[in-house]
Amino acid sequence: MQPRDLSATSPYVPGRGIEEVARDLGLDPDELIKLSSNENPHGTSPKAVDAVTTRANEGLHVYPKAAHTDLTEKLADKWDLSANQIWVTPGADGAIDYLSRAMLEPGDSVLVPSPGFSYYSMSARHHHGEVAEYDLSKDGAFQQTADIVLDAYDGERIVHLTSPHNPTGTEWSREEITTLLNAVDDQTLVVVDEAYGEYSDRPSSIGLLSEFENLAVLRTFSKAYGLAGLRIGYAAVPEAWADAYARVNTPFAANELAYRAGLAALDDDDHVDHSVETAKWAREYMYENLDAPTFESAGNFVLVDVGDASRVAERSQEEGVIIRDCSSFGLPGCVRISCGTREETKTAVETINGILAEVAPT
């Protein structure tokens, strides 16, 4: 017996973990700097850690119904929405799945960015959908506009946007998103993934939900809040079809500790502000000091054109700095460097500049 044919689905390729790399290189994990997965270098919100510890000590033997309700209401209040417009999910990827369940019939198509997050396509195919792509051009600095999407658009049921975009860091403007929402068919859902939204100075597209019934916006606690290990995220959706959540949600979508951590993290403005300010400093430091072309980013990472991504990433790893080879994104000339602490960022730049001097063509 075999599973169904999954050959059209390319697996998600995560950044390598410190423990994994340390074993391969025979190093102590403490000797390594991991800047490959866009994680928060300042760790988890201390308030979230306290909430998790307290709740774990109180017991985890009951289902997380109250915690789910509490987090939903708190997020709704944060964004000035009704509670039923918040779909709490296990990570933003869980929100992608829930929207696929709610919207896709077998054979429906989705339109996704290339390069982009592979799970958009994976989720569509898991739900028996088809996938089309719109291209973000390296020559055009990966600019994102309505025209670029509409040139490839052919009535797809879901159109995925990412702002800030991973791995390039580019953003959508409010004007361009509004143009796209008005241009697509009434039965096309535009999904704006704002996983890195806290790092951006632009307003969230959640503010457009009162105007459009064909919009959903994704958010996560994995990045600025430092809760990647707990897998907690959410979608914000129009009130007109918000009740679909109860029909596509898995029972008790996220776990008790994730809910409690999310609730506490929402109150820890100091941790988020510090994380965002460090990322802004690190981006500027990389722009100014790396000996290779960089692309301006609104996320907690910078895309760098190094010529031979695999070689540079491998050498950097050997030197103790783990960065992301973007060949899996279809960008074999580029690496993505997450924003670390100031010390980590300075070490990474020095290390990579040394490698670039070593591998530069003569």
Coordinates of C-alpha atoms in Angstrom, one line a residue:
M1 CA 0.0 0.0 0.0
Q2 CA 1.2 3.5 -0.9
P3 CA -0.1 7.0 -0.3
R4 CA -1.6 8.9 -3.1
D5 CA 0.7 10.4 -5.7
L6 CA 2.4 13.4 -4.0
S7 CA 5.1 13.8 -6.6
A8 CA 3.9 17.3 -7.6
T9 CA 4.3 18.5 -4.1
S10 CA 7.8 19.8 -3.2
P11 CA 8.5 19.5 0.5
Y12 CA 9.1 22.6 2.7
V13 CA 12.9 22.9 3.3
P14 CA 13.5 24.6 6.7
G15 CA 16.7 26.2 7.8
R16 CA 19.1 23.8 9.6
G17 CA 19.0 23.8 13.4
I18 CA 22.0 24.5 15.7
E19 CA 22.0 21.0 17.2
E20 CA 21.9 19.4 13.7
V21 CA 24.8 21.5 12.4
A22 CA 26.8 21.1 15.6
R23 CA 26.6 17.3 15.3
D24 CA 27.7 17.4 11.7
L25 CA 30.7 19.7 12.4
G26 CA 31.6 18.2 15.8
L27 CA 31.1 21.5 17.5
D28 CA 29.5 22.7 20.7
P29 CA 26.1 24.3 19.8
D30 CA 27.1 27.3 21.9
E31 CA 29.9 28.0 19.3
L32 CA 27.3 28.5 16.5
I33 CA 25.2 31.5 15.5
K34 CA 22.0 30.5 13.8
L35 CA 20.7 33.1 11.3
S36 CA 18.9 30.9 8.9
S37 CA 15.3 30.6 10.1
N38 CA 14.2 34.2 10.9
E39 CA 13.8 33.5 14.5
N40 CA 13.8 36.1 17.2
P41 CA 17.4 36.4 18.5
H42 CA 16.1 37.8 21.9
G43 CA 14.1 34.6 22.5
T44 CA 10.6 34.4 23.9
S45 CA 8.7 37.2 25.6
P46 CA 9.5 36.8 29.4
K47 CA 5.8 37.3 30.1
A48 CA 5.0 34.4 27.8
V49 CA 7.6 32.2 29.5
D50 CA 6.0 33.0 32.9
A51 CA 2.5 32.2 31.6
V52 CA 3.6 28.9 30.2
T53 CA 5.4 27.9 33.4
T54 CA 2.4 28.9 35.5
R55 CA -0.1 27.0 33.4
A56 CA 2.1 23.9 33.1
N57 CA 2.3 23.8 36.9
E58 CA -1.5 24.2 37.2
G59 CA -2.1 21.2 35.0
L60 CA -2.7 20.4 31.3
H61 CA -5.4 17.8 31.7
V62 CA -8.3 19.9 30.4
Y63 CA -9.1 21.0 26.8
P64 CA -8.1 24.6 26.0
K65 CA -11.6 26.0 25.4
A66 CA -11.4 29.0 27.7
A67 CA -7.8 29.9 26.5
H68 CA -9.0 29.8 22.9
T69 CA -11.9 32.1 23.7
D70 CA -9.6 34.5 25.6
L71 CA -7.0 34.8 22.9
T72 CA -9.6 35.2 20.2
E73 CA -11.3 38.0 22.1
K74 CA -8.0 39.7 22.8
L75 CA -6.9 39.6 19.2
A76 CA -10.3 40.9 18.1
D77 CA -10.0 43.8 20.5
K78 CA -6.4 44.5 19.2
W79 CA -7.6 44.8 15.6
D80 CA -11.1 46.3 16.3
L81 CA -12.8 43.2 14.8
S82 CA -15.6 40.9 15.9
A83 CA -14.4 37.8 17.7
N84 CA -15.7 35.5 15.0
Q85 CA -13.4 37.3 12.5
I86 CA -10.3 35.8 14.2
W87 CA -9.4 32.2 13.3
V88 CA -6.8 31.1 15.7
T89 CA -4.6 28.3 14.2
P90 CA -1.5 26.3 14.8
G91 CA 0.9 28.7 13.2
A92 CA 0.2 30.8 10.1
D93 CA 0.6 27.7 8.0
G94 CA -2.4 26.3 9.9
A95 CA -4.3 29.4 8.8
I96 CA -3.3 28.7 5.2
D97 CA -4.7 25.1 5.6
Y98 CA -8.0 26.4 7.1
L99 CA -8.5 28.8 4.2
S100 CA -7.8 26.1 1.7
R101 CA -10.4 23.9 3.4
A102 CA -12.9 26.7 3.4
M103 CA -12.4 27.8 -0.2
L104 CA -11.1 25.1 -2.5
E105 CA -13.1 22.6 -4.4
P106 CA -11.1 19.8 -6.1
G107 CA -9.4 21.2 -9.2
D108 CA -9.6 24.8 -8.1
S109 CA -6.4 26.8 -8.6
V110 CA -4.4 29.1 -6.4
L111 CA -1.9 31.8 -7.6
V112 CA 1.3 32.0 -5.6
P113 CA 4.5 34.1 -5.7
S114 CA 7.7 32.8 -7.1
P115 CA 10.0 32.9 -5.2
G116 CA 7.9 32.4 -2.1
F117 CA 6.7 30.3 0.8
S118 CA 6.4 26.7 -0.5
Y119 CA 3.5 25.9 1.9
Y120 CA 1.0 28.0 -0.2
S121 CA 1.4 25.4 -3.0
M122 CA 1.6 22.5 -0.6
S123 CA -1.6 23.3 1.1
A124 CA -3.5 23.8 -2.2
R125 CA -2.3 20.4 -3.4
H126 CA -3.1 18.7 -0.1
H127 CA -6.7 19.9 -0.7
H128 CA -6.7 18.7 -4.4
G129 CA -6.1 22.1 -5.9
E130 CA -3.9 23.3 -8.7
V131 CA -1.1 25.9 -8.5
A132 CA -0.1 28.7 -10.8
E133 CA 2.7 31.2 -10.2
Y134 CA 3.4 34.9 -10.7
D135 CA 7.1 35.8 -10.9
L136 CA 8.9 38.4 -8.7
S137 CA 11.9 39.5 -10.7
K138 CA 15.3 39.8 -9.3
D139 CA 16.1 42.3 -12.0
G140 CA 13.2 44.4 -10.7
A141 CA 14.4 44.2 -7.1
F142 CA 11.4 41.8 -6.4
Q143 CA 8.9 44.6 -6.6
Q144 CA 5.3 43.6 -5.8
T145 CA 2.5 45.3 -7.6
A146 CA -1.1 44.5 -8.7
D147 CA 0.0 44.5 -12.4
I148 CA 2.5 41.8 -11.8
V149 CA -0.1 39.6 -10.2
L150 CA -2.9 40.4 -12.7
D151 CA -0.6 39.6 -15.6
A152 CA -0.6 36.0 -14.4
Y153 CA -4.1 35.9 -12.9
D154 CA -6.7 33.7 -14.6
G155 CA -9.6 33.6 -12.1
E156 CA -7.9 31.6 -9.4
R157 CA -9.9 30.9 -6.3
I158 CA -7.1 32.1 -4.0
V159 CA -4.3 34.6 -4.6
H160 CA -1.5 34.6 -2.1
L161 CA 0.5 37.8 -1.3
T162 CA 3.3 38.1 1.2
S163 CA 4.1 41.4 2.9
P164 CA 6.9 41.6 3.9
H165 CA 7.9 39.0 1.4
N166 CA 10.1 36.0 2.4
P167 CA 12.9 35.7 1.3
T168 CA 13.2 39.1 -0.4
G169 CA 11.8 41.5 2.2
T170 CA 9.8 43.6 -0.2
E171 CA 6.3 44.9 0.7
W172 CA 2.9 45.6 -0.8
S173 CA 1.6 49.1 -0.6
R174 CA -2.0 49.6 0.6
E175 CA -2.8 51.2 -2.7
E176 CA -1.6 48.2 -4.7
I177 CA -3.5 45.7 -2.5
T178 CA -6.7 47.8 -2.9
T179 CA -6.2 47.9 -6.7
L180 CA -5.8 44.1 -6.8
L181 CA -8.8 43.5 -4.5
N182 CA -11.0 45.6 -6.9
A183 CA -9.6 43.9 -10.0
V184 CA -10.0 40.2 -9.2
D185 CA -13.3 38.2 -9.6
D186 CA -15.8 38.3 -6.7
Q187 CA -15.1 34.6 -6.0
T188 CA -11.3 35.1 -5.7
L189 CA -9.9 35.3 -2.1
V190 CA -6.8 37.5 -1.7
V191 CA -4.7 36.2 1.2
V192 CA -2.1 38.6 2.6
D193 CA 0.5 36.9 4.7
E194 CA 1.8 39.3 7.3
A195 CA 4.0 36.9 9.3
Y196 CA 6.7 39.6 9.5
G197 CA 4.2 42.4 9.8
E198 CA 5.5 43.6 13.2
Y199 CA 8.8 44.6 11.5
S200 CA 7.1 46.7 8.9
D201 CA 6.2 50.4 9.3
R202 CA 3.2 50.0 6.9
P203 CA -0.4 49.6 8.1
S204 CA -1.7 46.1 8.2
S205 CA -4.2 45.0 5.6
I206 CA -6.5 44.0 8.4
G207 CA -7.7 47.6 8.2
L208 CA -9.2 46.7 4.8
L209 CA -11.5 44.0 6.1
S210 CA -14.4 46.4 6.6
E211 CA -14.3 47.2 2.9
F212 CA -13.7 43.9 1.2
E213 CA -15.3 40.5 1.6
N214 CA -12.6 38.8 -0.6
L215 CA -9.7 39.4 1.8
A216 CA -8.0 37.4 4.6
V217 CA -4.9 38.4 6.5
L218 CA -2.5 36.0 8.2
R219 CA -0.4 36.8 11.3
T220 CA 1.8 34.7 13.6
F221 CA 3.4 34.8 17.0
S222 CA 6.5 33.0 15.7
K223 CA 8.6 36.0 14.7
A224 CA 8.5 39.2 16.7
Y225 CA 6.9 37.5 19.7
G226 CA 9.4 34.7 19.7
L227 CA 6.9 31.8 20.0
A228 CA 8.0 29.7 16.9
G229 CA 8.2 26.5 19.0
L230 CA 4.6 26.7 20.2
R231 CA 3.0 27.1 16.7
I232 CA 0.4 29.7 17.2
G233 CA -1.0 32.1 14.6
Y234 CA -4.3 33.4 13.2
A235 CA -6.2 34.6 10.3
A236 CA -8.3 37.8 10.2
V237 CA -11.3 37.4 7.9
P238 CA -14.4 39.3 6.8
E239 CA -17.4 39.0 9.1
A240 CA -19.7 37.9 6.2
W241 CA -18.1 34.4 6.0
A242 CA -16.4 34.2 9.4
D243 CA -18.6 31.4 10.7
A244 CA -16.9 28.9 8.3
Y245 CA -14.2 28.6 10.9
A246 CA -16.3 26.2 13.0
R247 CA -16.7 23.9 10.1
V248 CA -13.0 23.8 9.0
N249 CA -11.3 24.1 12.4
T250 CA -9.8 21.0 14.0
P251 CA -11.0 20.4 17.6
F252 CA -9.0 22.7 19.9
A253 CA -6.8 24.0 17.1
A254 CA -3.8 25.0 19.2
N255 CA -2.6 23.8 22.6
E256 CA -3.2 25.4 26.0
L257 CA 0.4 26.5 26.5
A258 CA 0.4 28.2 23.0
Y259 CA -2.8 30.1 23.8
R260 CA -1.5 31.2 27.2
A261 CA 1.8 32.3 25.8
G262 CA 0.1 34.3 23.0
L263 CA -2.1 36.0 25.5
A264 CA 0.9 37.1 27.6
A265 CA 3.0 38.0 24.7
L266 CA 0.4 40.5 23.5
D267 CA 1.0 42.4 26.7
D268 CA 4.8 42.5 26.3
D269 CA 5.3 45.6 24.2
D270 CA 8.8 46.1 25.5
H271 CA 9.9 42.7 24.1
V272 CA 8.3 43.3 20.7
D273 CA 9.7 46.8 20.5
H274 CA 13.2 45.7 21.4
S275 CA 13.0 42.9 18.8
V276 CA 11.8 45.2 16.1
E277 CA 14.4 47.9 16.8
T278 CA 17.2 45.3 16.8
A279 CA 16.1 44.0 13.5
K280 CA 16.0 47.5 12.0
W281 CA 19.5 48.1 13.3
A282 CA 20.8 44.8 11.9
R283 CA 19.3 45.4 8.5
E284 CA 21.0 48.8 8.2
Y285 CA 24.3 47.3 9.5
M286 CA 24.2 44.6 6.8
Y287 CA 23.3 47.1 4.0
E288 CA 26.2 49.3 5.0
N289 CA 28.9 46.6 5.8
L290 CA 28.4 43.5 3.7
D291 CA 30.7 43.2 0.7
A292 CA 27.9 42.1 -1.6
P293 CA 24.7 43.6 -3.0
T294 CA 21.8 43.5 -0.6
F295 CA 18.0 44.0 -1.2
E296 CA 16.1 46.4 1.0
S297 CA 14.0 44.4 3.5
A298 CA 11.1 45.2 5.8
G299 CA 11.4 41.8 7.6
N300 CA 13.9 40.5 10.2
F301 CA 16.2 39.3 7.5
V302 CA 18.2 40.5 4.5
L303 CA 18.6 38.9 1.1
V304 CA 22.2 39.1 -0.2
D305 CA 23.5 38.4 -3.7
V306 CA 26.7 36.4 -3.2
G307 CA 27.0 34.7 -6.6
D308 CA 27.3 31.1 -5.3
A309 CA 24.9 30.7 -2.5
S310 CA 25.6 27.0 -1.8
R311 CA 29.3 27.6 -1.5
V312 CA 29.0 30.7 0.7
A313 CA 26.4 29.2 3.0
E314 CA 28.5 26.0 3.4
R315 CA 31.7 27.9 4.2
S316 CA 29.8 30.2 6.6
Q317 CA 28.4 27.2 8.4
E318 CA 31.9 25.8 8.7
E319 CA 32.9 29.1 10.3
G320 CA 30.1 28.8 12.8
V321 CA 27.5 31.1 11.2
I322 CA 24.4 29.3 9.8
I323 CA 22.7 31.3 7.0
R324 CA 20.1 30.3 4.5
D325 CA 21.1 29.1 1.0
C326 CA 18.2 30.4 -1.1
S327 CA 18.6 27.8 -3.9
S328 CA 15.4 26.1 -2.6
F329 CA 13.6 29.4 -3.4
G330 CA 14.9 29.4 -6.9
L331 CA 17.6 31.9 -6.1
P332 CA 20.9 30.0 -6.3
G333 CA 22.9 33.2 -6.2
C334 CA 21.5 34.5 -3.0
V335 CA 21.6 33.8 0.7
R336 CA 19.2 35.1 3.4
I337 CA 20.7 36.3 6.7
S338 CA 18.3 36.6 9.6
C339 CA 18.8 39.7 11.9
G340 CA 20.6 38.6 15.0
T341 CA 21.6 40.5 18.1
R342 CA 24.1 43.3 17.5
E343 CA 27.0 41.1 18.4
E344 CA 25.7 38.2 16.3
T345 CA 25.1 40.4 13.3
K346 CA 28.6 42.0 13.5
T347 CA 30.1 38.5 13.7
A348 CA 28.1 37.3 10.8
V349 CA 29.1 40.2 8.6
E350 CA 32.7 39.8 9.4
T351 CA 32.6 36.1 8.7
I352 CA 30.7 36.4 5.4
N353 CA 32.9 39.2 4.2
G354 CA 36.0 37.0 4.8
I355 CA 34.3 34.2 2.9
L356 CA 33.4 36.5 0.0
A357 CA 37.0 37.6 -0.3
E358 CA 38.1 34.0 -0.3
V359 CA 35.6 32.7 -2.9
A360 CA 35.5 35.8 -5.2
P361 CA 36.4 35.1 -8.8
T362 CA 39.9 36.2 -9.8

